[in-house]
Structure formats: C-alpha cells, structure tokens
mmCIF file of C-alpha atoms in Angstrom:
data_model
loop_
_atom_site.group_PDB
_atom_site.id
_atom_site.type_symbol
_atom_site.label_atom_id
_atom_site.label_comp_id
_atom_site.label_asym_id
_atom_site.label_seq_id
_atom_site.Cartn_x
_atom_site.Cartn_y
_atom_site.Cartn_z
ATOM 1 C CA ALA E 1 5.160 35.462 -26.559
ATOM 2 C CA VAL E 2 2.068 34.624 -24.554
ATOM 3 C CA PRO E 3 2.306 36.399 -21.181
ATOM 4 C CA ALA E 4 2.180 34.451 -17.936
ATOM 5 C CA ILE E 5 -0.225 35.931 -15.426
ATOM 6 C CA THR E 6 0.446 36.092 -11.694
ATOM 7 C CA ALA E 7 -1.965 37.596 -9.196
ATOM 8 C CA THR E 8 -2.606 37.544 -5.462
ATOM 9 C CA SER E 9 -6.381 37.397 -5.698
ATOM 10 C CA TYR E 10 -8.941 35.467 -7.688
ATOM 11 C CA GLU E 11 -10.892 38.664 -8.323
ATOM 12 C CA ASP E 12 -7.862 40.252 -9.995
ATOM 13 C CA LEU E 13 -7.467 37.262 -12.303
ATOM 14 C CA ILE E 14 -11.100 37.366 -13.333
ATOM 15 C CA ALA E 15 -10.848 41.109 -13.955
ATOM 16 C CA ILE E 16 -7.846 40.556 -16.232
ATOM 17 C CA PHE E 17 -9.568 37.845 -18.265
ATOM 18 C CA ASN E 18 -12.796 39.839 -18.511
ATOM 19 C CA SER E 19 -11.096 43.059 -19.548
ATOM 20 C CA SER E 20 -12.015 44.216 -23.040
ATOM 21 C CA SER E 21 -8.677 46.021 -23.323
ATOM 22 C CA ILE E 22 -6.536 42.911 -22.813
ATOM 23 C CA SER E 23 -6.172 40.279 -25.540
ATOM 24 C CA GLY E 24 -3.968 37.334 -26.412
ATOM 25 C CA ILE E 25 -4.202 35.637 -23.007
ATOM 26 C CA SER E 26 -6.436 32.676 -23.822
ATOM 27 C CA THR E 27 -3.428 30.344 -23.540
ATOM 28 C CA SER E 28 -1.658 32.142 -20.683
ATOM 29 C CA SER E 29 -0.423 30.213 -17.662
ATOM 30 C CA VAL E 30 -1.892 31.486 -14.412
ATOM 31 C CA THR E 31 -0.413 31.543 -10.906
ATOM 32 C CA LEU E 32 -2.453 32.557 -7.875
ATOM 33 C CA THR E 33 -0.036 33.325 -5.046
ATOM 34 C CA VAL E 34 -2.110 34.327 -2.013
ATOM 35 C CA ASP E 35 -5.794 33.547 -2.401
ATOM 36 C CA THR E 36 -7.106 30.022 -2.340
ATOM 37 C CA ILE E 37 -10.003 29.124 -4.594
ATOM 38 C CA SER E 38 -12.967 26.791 -4.672
ATOM 39 C CA VAL E 39 -13.469 24.066 -7.236
ATOM 40 C CA ALA E 40 -16.123 26.193 -8.930
ATOM 41 C CA GLU E 41 -13.730 29.141 -9.156
ATOM 42 C CA ALA E 42 -10.959 26.914 -10.513
ATOM 43 C CA ASN E 43 -13.314 25.692 -13.217
ATOM 44 C CA ILE E 44 -14.206 29.275 -14.163
ATOM 45 C CA LEU E 45 -10.505 30.078 -14.572
ATOM 46 C CA ASN E 46 -9.962 26.866 -16.498
ATOM 47 C CA ALA E 47 -12.627 27.914 -18.973
ATOM 48 C CA LYS E 48 -10.766 31.147 -19.664
ATOM 49 C CA THR E 49 -7.331 29.739 -20.512
ATOM 50 C CA SER E 50 -5.726 26.585 -21.830
ATOM 51 C CA GLY E 51 -2.546 27.460 -19.937
ATOM 52 C CA VAL E 52 -1.550 25.723 -16.733
ATOM 53 C CA ILE E 53 -3.247 27.065 -13.616
ATOM 54 C CA THR E 54 -1.240 26.963 -10.374
ATOM 55 C CA ALA E 55 -3.427 27.504 -7.338
ATOM 56 C CA THR E 56 -4.455 26.048 -3.993
ATOM 57 C CA ILE E 57 -7.956 24.593 -3.729
ATOM 58 C CA ASN E 58 -9.703 25.412 -0.457
ATOM 59 C CA GLU E 59 -12.190 22.522 -0.476
ATOM 60 C CA ASN E 60 -11.223 19.034 0.630
ATOM 61 C CA ALA E 61 -14.143 16.655 0.147
ATOM 62 C CA ALA E 62 -13.023 14.016 -2.341
ATOM 63 C CA SER E 63 -16.328 14.112 -4.203
ATOM 64 C CA THR E 64 -15.989 17.885 -4.624
ATOM 65 C CA LEU E 65 -12.347 17.762 -5.731
ATOM 66 C CA ALA E 66 -13.248 15.163 -8.345
ATOM 67 C CA GLY E 67 -15.392 17.880 -9.919
ATOM 68 C CA LEU E 68 -12.353 19.857 -11.056
ATOM 69 C CA ASP E 69 -12.414 20.217 -14.819
ATOM 70 C CA VAL E 70 -9.619 18.703 -16.877
ATOM 71 C CA SER E 71 -7.078 21.233 -18.133
ATOM 72 C CA ARG E 72 -7.963 22.567 -21.579
ATOM 73 C CA GLY E 73 -4.298 22.415 -22.551
ATOM 74 C CA SER E 74 -1.903 19.525 -23.019
ATOM 75 C CA THR E 75 -0.524 19.761 -19.468
ATOM 76 C CA ALA E 76 -2.477 19.166 -16.275
ATOM 77 C CA ASN E 77 -3.166 22.100 -14.009
ATOM 78 C CA ALA E 78 -1.008 22.339 -10.889
ATOM 79 C CA TYR E 79 -3.686 22.440 -8.213
ATOM 80 C CA ALA E 80 -2.554 21.947 -4.615
ATOM 81 C CA VAL E 81 -5.258 19.762 -3.125
ATOM 82 C CA THR E 82 -5.726 17.939 0.166
ATOM 83 C CA VAL E 83 -8.348 15.224 0.497
ATOM 84 C CA GLY E 84 -10.062 15.444 3.867
ATOM 85 C CA ASP E 85 -11.985 12.166 3.715
ATOM 86 C CA SER E 86 -10.841 9.527 6.199
ATOM 87 C CA GLU E 87 -12.093 6.677 4.003
ATOM 88 C CA PRO E 88 -11.889 7.732 0.333
ATOM 89 C CA THR E 89 -12.264 5.252 -2.499
ATOM 90 C CA ALA E 90 -9.318 4.368 -4.695
ATOM 91 C CA ALA E 91 -11.383 5.254 -7.765
ATOM 92 C CA ILE E 92 -12.007 8.835 -6.668
ATOM 93 C CA LEU E 93 -8.370 9.315 -5.622
ATOM 94 C CA ASN E 94 -7.264 8.103 -9.051
ATOM 95 C CA THR E 95 -9.629 10.610 -10.625
ATOM 96 C CA ILE E 96 -8.263 13.487 -8.547
ATOM 97 C CA ASP E 97 -4.713 12.409 -9.357
ATOM 98 C CA GLY E 98 -5.495 12.828 -13.049
ATOM 99 C CA LEU E 99 -6.674 16.401 -12.536
ATOM 100 C CA THR E 100 -3.503 17.923 -11.095
ATOM 101 C CA SER E 101 0.229 17.603 -11.610
ATOM 102 C CA ALA E 102 0.866 18.465 -7.950
ATOM 103 C CA ALA E 103 1.010 15.830 -5.219
ATOM 104 C CA VAL E 104 -2.406 15.052 -3.763
ATOM 105 C CA GLY E 105 -2.409 15.122 0.035
ATOM 106 C CA ILE E 106 -4.186 12.188 1.686
ATOM 107 C CA ALA E 107 -2.539 12.114 5.122
ATOM 108 C CA GLY E 108 -5.957 12.017 6.786
ATOM 109 C CA ALA E 109 -6.988 8.781 5.095
ATOM 110 C CA THR E 110 -7.180 5.773 7.408
ATOM 111 C CA LYS E 111 -8.752 3.340 4.948
ATOM 112 C CA ILE E 112 -8.979 3.164 1.164
ATOM 113 C CA THR E 113 -11.479 0.906 -0.595
ATOM 114 C CA GLY E 114 -11.656 -0.270 -4.183
ATOM 115 C CA THR E 115 -11.260 -3.115 -6.619
ATOM 116 C CA LEU E 116 -7.849 -4.722 -6.961
ATOM 117 C CA ASP E 117 -7.195 -2.835 -10.198
ATOM 118 C CA GLU E 118 -8.239 0.495 -8.660
ATOM 119 C CA THR E 119 -6.137 0.076 -5.525
ATOM 120 C CA HIS E 120 -3.161 -1.310 -7.457
ATOM 121 C CA THR E 121 -3.274 1.682 -9.824
ATOM 122 C CA LEU E 122 -3.397 4.066 -6.873
ATOM 123 C CA TYR E 123 -0.320 2.628 -5.199
ATOM 124 C CA ALA E 124 1.545 2.211 -8.473
ATOM 125 C CA ASN E 125 1.217 6.013 -8.720
ATOM 126 C CA LYS E 126 1.986 6.683 -5.043
ATOM 127 C CA ALA E 127 4.673 9.201 -6.048
ATOM 128 C CA ASN E 128 1.756 11.458 -7.061
ATOM 129 C CA PHE E 129 0.474 11.540 -3.465
ATOM 130 C CA SER E 130 1.707 12.757 -0.099
ATOM 131 C CA GLY E 131 0.805 11.132 3.206
ATOM 132 C CA ILE E 132 0.227 7.750 1.575
ATOM 133 C CA GLY E 133 1.458 4.382 2.788
ATOM 134 C CA ASP E 134 0.135 3.692 6.297
ATOM 135 C CA GLU E 135 -3.595 3.331 5.665
ATOM 136 C CA ALA E 136 -5.600 0.118 5.660
ATOM 137 C CA VAL E 137 -6.794 -1.072 2.253
ATOM 138 C CA THR E 138 -10.037 -2.921 1.600
ATOM 139 C CA VAL E 139 -10.230 -4.727 -1.735
ATOM 140 C CA THR E 140 -13.667 -5.646 -3.068
ATOM 141 C CA SER E 141 -12.577 -7.950 -5.904
ATOM 142 C CA THR E 142 -13.221 -11.680 -5.669
ATOM 143 C CA VAL E 143 -10.817 -12.834 -8.407
ATOM 144 C CA LEU E 144 -7.236 -11.809 -7.738
ATOM 145 C CA ASP E 145 -3.896 -11.487 -9.461
ATOM 146 C CA ALA E 146 -1.361 -12.633 -6.839
ATOM 147 C CA ALA E 147 1.354 -10.336 -8.196
ATOM 148 C CA LYS E 148 -0.844 -7.249 -7.808
ATOM 149 C CA VAL E 149 -1.842 -8.275 -4.293
ATOM 150 C CA THR E 150 1.735 -8.779 -3.105
ATOM 151 C CA GLU E 151 2.765 -5.433 -4.629
ATOM 152 C CA LEU E 152 -0.200 -3.753 -2.952
ATOM 153 C CA ALA E 153 0.656 -5.268 0.439
ATOM 154 C CA ALA E 154 4.221 -4.011 0.090
ATOM 155 C CA ASP E 155 3.053 -0.446 -0.582
ATOM 156 C CA THR E 156 1.262 0.163 2.704
ATOM 157 C CA THR E 157 2.051 -0.644 6.320
ATOM 158 C CA GLY E 158 -1.678 -0.916 6.877
ATOM 159 C CA LYS E 159 -3.587 -4.162 6.628
ATOM 160 C CA VAL E 160 -4.944 -5.274 3.234
ATOM 161 C CA THR E 161 -8.335 -6.942 3.622
ATOM 162 C CA PHE E 162 -10.638 -8.574 1.094
ATOM 163 C CA SER E 163 -14.215 -7.647 1.956
ATOM 164 C CA ASN E 164 -15.872 -10.212 -0.319
ATOM 165 C CA THR E 165 -15.282 -13.942 -0.624
ATOM 166 C CA VAL E 166 -12.239 -14.500 -2.817
ATOM 167 C CA THR E 167 -13.146 -17.289 -5.204
ATOM 168 C CA ALA E 168 -9.970 -17.524 -7.289
ATOM 169 C CA PHE E 169 -6.493 -16.149 -7.634
ATOM 170 C CA SER E 170 -3.602 -16.726 -9.966
ATOM 171 C CA GLY E 171 0.080 -15.988 -10.408
ATOM 172 C CA ASP E 172 3.426 -17.707 -10.633
ATOM 173 C CA ALA E 173 4.427 -20.180 -7.943
ATOM 174 C CA LYS E 174 6.388 -17.650 -5.886
ATOM 175 C CA GLN E 175 3.613 -15.057 -6.003
ATOM 176 C CA VAL E 176 0.955 -17.575 -5.000
ATOM 177 C CA ALA E 177 3.109 -18.959 -2.181
ATOM 178 C CA THR E 178 3.765 -15.435 -0.881
ATOM 179 C CA LEU E 179 0.085 -14.565 -0.979
ATOM 180 C CA LEU E 180 -0.911 -17.725 0.881
ATOM 181 C CA ALA E 181 1.819 -17.205 3.472
ATOM 182 C CA ASP E 182 0.822 -13.582 4.017
ATOM 183 C CA SER E 183 -2.810 -14.564 4.411
ATOM 184 C CA ALA E 184 -2.036 -17.404 6.819
ATOM 185 C CA THR E 185 0.219 -15.363 9.093
ATOM 186 C CA ASN E 186 -1.963 -12.281 9.396
ATOM 187 C CA ALA E 187 -4.455 -12.561 12.233
ATOM 188 C CA GLY E 188 -4.837 -8.866 12.980
ATOM 189 C CA ALA E 189 -3.105 -5.593 12.311
ATOM 190 C CA GLY E 190 -0.030 -5.769 10.171
ATOM 191 C CA THR E 191 1.299 -5.429 6.686
ATOM 192 C CA GLU E 192 -0.064 -8.687 5.346
ATOM 193 C CA VAL E 193 -3.396 -9.676 3.836
ATOM 194 C CA SER E 194 -6.570 -11.212 5.211
ATOM 195 C CA GLY E 195 -9.832 -12.471 3.764
ATOM 196 C CA ILE E 196 -8.507 -15.149 1.381
ATOM 197 C CA ASN E 197 -11.015 -17.989 1.290
ATOM 198 C CA THR E 198 -9.361 -21.356 1.873
ATOM 199 C CA THR E 199 -11.617 -22.850 -0.794
ATOM 200 C CA ALA E 200 -10.562 -20.376 -3.493
ATOM 201 C CA SER E 201 -9.333 -21.936 -6.695
ATOM 202 C CA ILE E 202 -5.641 -21.392 -7.483
ATOM 203 C CA THR E 203 -4.066 -21.092 -10.900
ATOM 204 C CA VAL E 204 -0.264 -21.268 -10.947
ATOM 205 C CA SER E 205 1.525 -20.091 -14.084
ATOM 206 C CA GLY E 206 5.117 -20.616 -15.152
ATOM 207 C CA ASP E 207 7.681 -22.737 -13.362
#
C-alpha cells in the first residue's frame, strides 16, 4: 500500500520527498499538521505527489490563492484557505473553490462583483464557502435571466446591484414579476435588487 505521510513541518516533508533512500511515495497523501505554507510551497509539494495534500495556506490575497496548482491526482487537495480581500470578484472565488475540497473562508468580503453567470455559479456552490451570504453583490451583465437573478437575491442578505444598464431580461411570468417587484421596492439597503432599467426589454416564457 502507498504510505500516507504526516509531518509537523514543511521542511520535514520536503526532506522525505527528496530523500534518495525513500521510494514509492509519488502518490502518497500528505498532511501537514502544525506548519502553514505559502502558495509557492504548496505548489512544490503538489509537484512531488499526486496524492491529496491537506495543509493550511498562510497567504490570503485572492490573486495569490488563485495561483495554487490543480491537484495532480483525481481528487482536489484539501487546502484550508481564507480570502482576505474585502471586494473579491466572483470569477476568482470560483477559481479558488476549484482548487481545494475544503471550505473557502470569505467572511471578510463586503462586496462581490461579477457577471450574472459568475455570481450565480458562486452562490449555487455556497456550501463550498464559509462566511458567505451577507455581502453586497454587483452584477455587471446587461442581459439577465430572471430566474438566476431571483435565486441570487435569495442567497445573500446584501443588496444585489446591476452596475451597467440592463437592456433586457427574460424568464417565466412569475420570475419576471418577482424581479420587477424586487427592483421597484428596493430603494436602499436590503435583500432585493436595484439597477433594472425601466426601458429594458422583457421576454416572458411559458404560461
């Protein structure tokens, strides 16, 4: 059987993998129990094994965390990561989510920005995050799916705002009515949406 490797320090792990007297560990799982490691150090470990690496990353800039290499095995590494950015993009959070099987901490985020698809994907996978659900969301898309917008608004207690002129949106009658009602009733902070242009074209599908 392939041995699992547990160590308290990064240096010990590197020494094990670099040892000429130890073989058969290129697919070993690795657990680092005390030390925390940088993204660069995590990537060095990742290059040495296709097993799952369990470790805490000690950097928190979203752009840096997105530089973690994808696991070389079939299962994502279990990196404990916390994003320190107060206004990360949905795209970069989705990227980080794909790089670890552990929950990504984003409690410090006060606003998340992205296209409707990017933000909808993020909140559809909210179980993969901790500290999510009370931040404001800014959507940059100008053509909207009413169903995705109403789901997005329900996933955060923060305000959902459209930063560009919305030119068109579509959905079934109930979804469109809900979106228009949410937009009309939200004049400030709240859980609804704002930024829907009253001249936007509307496509209603179904009954």
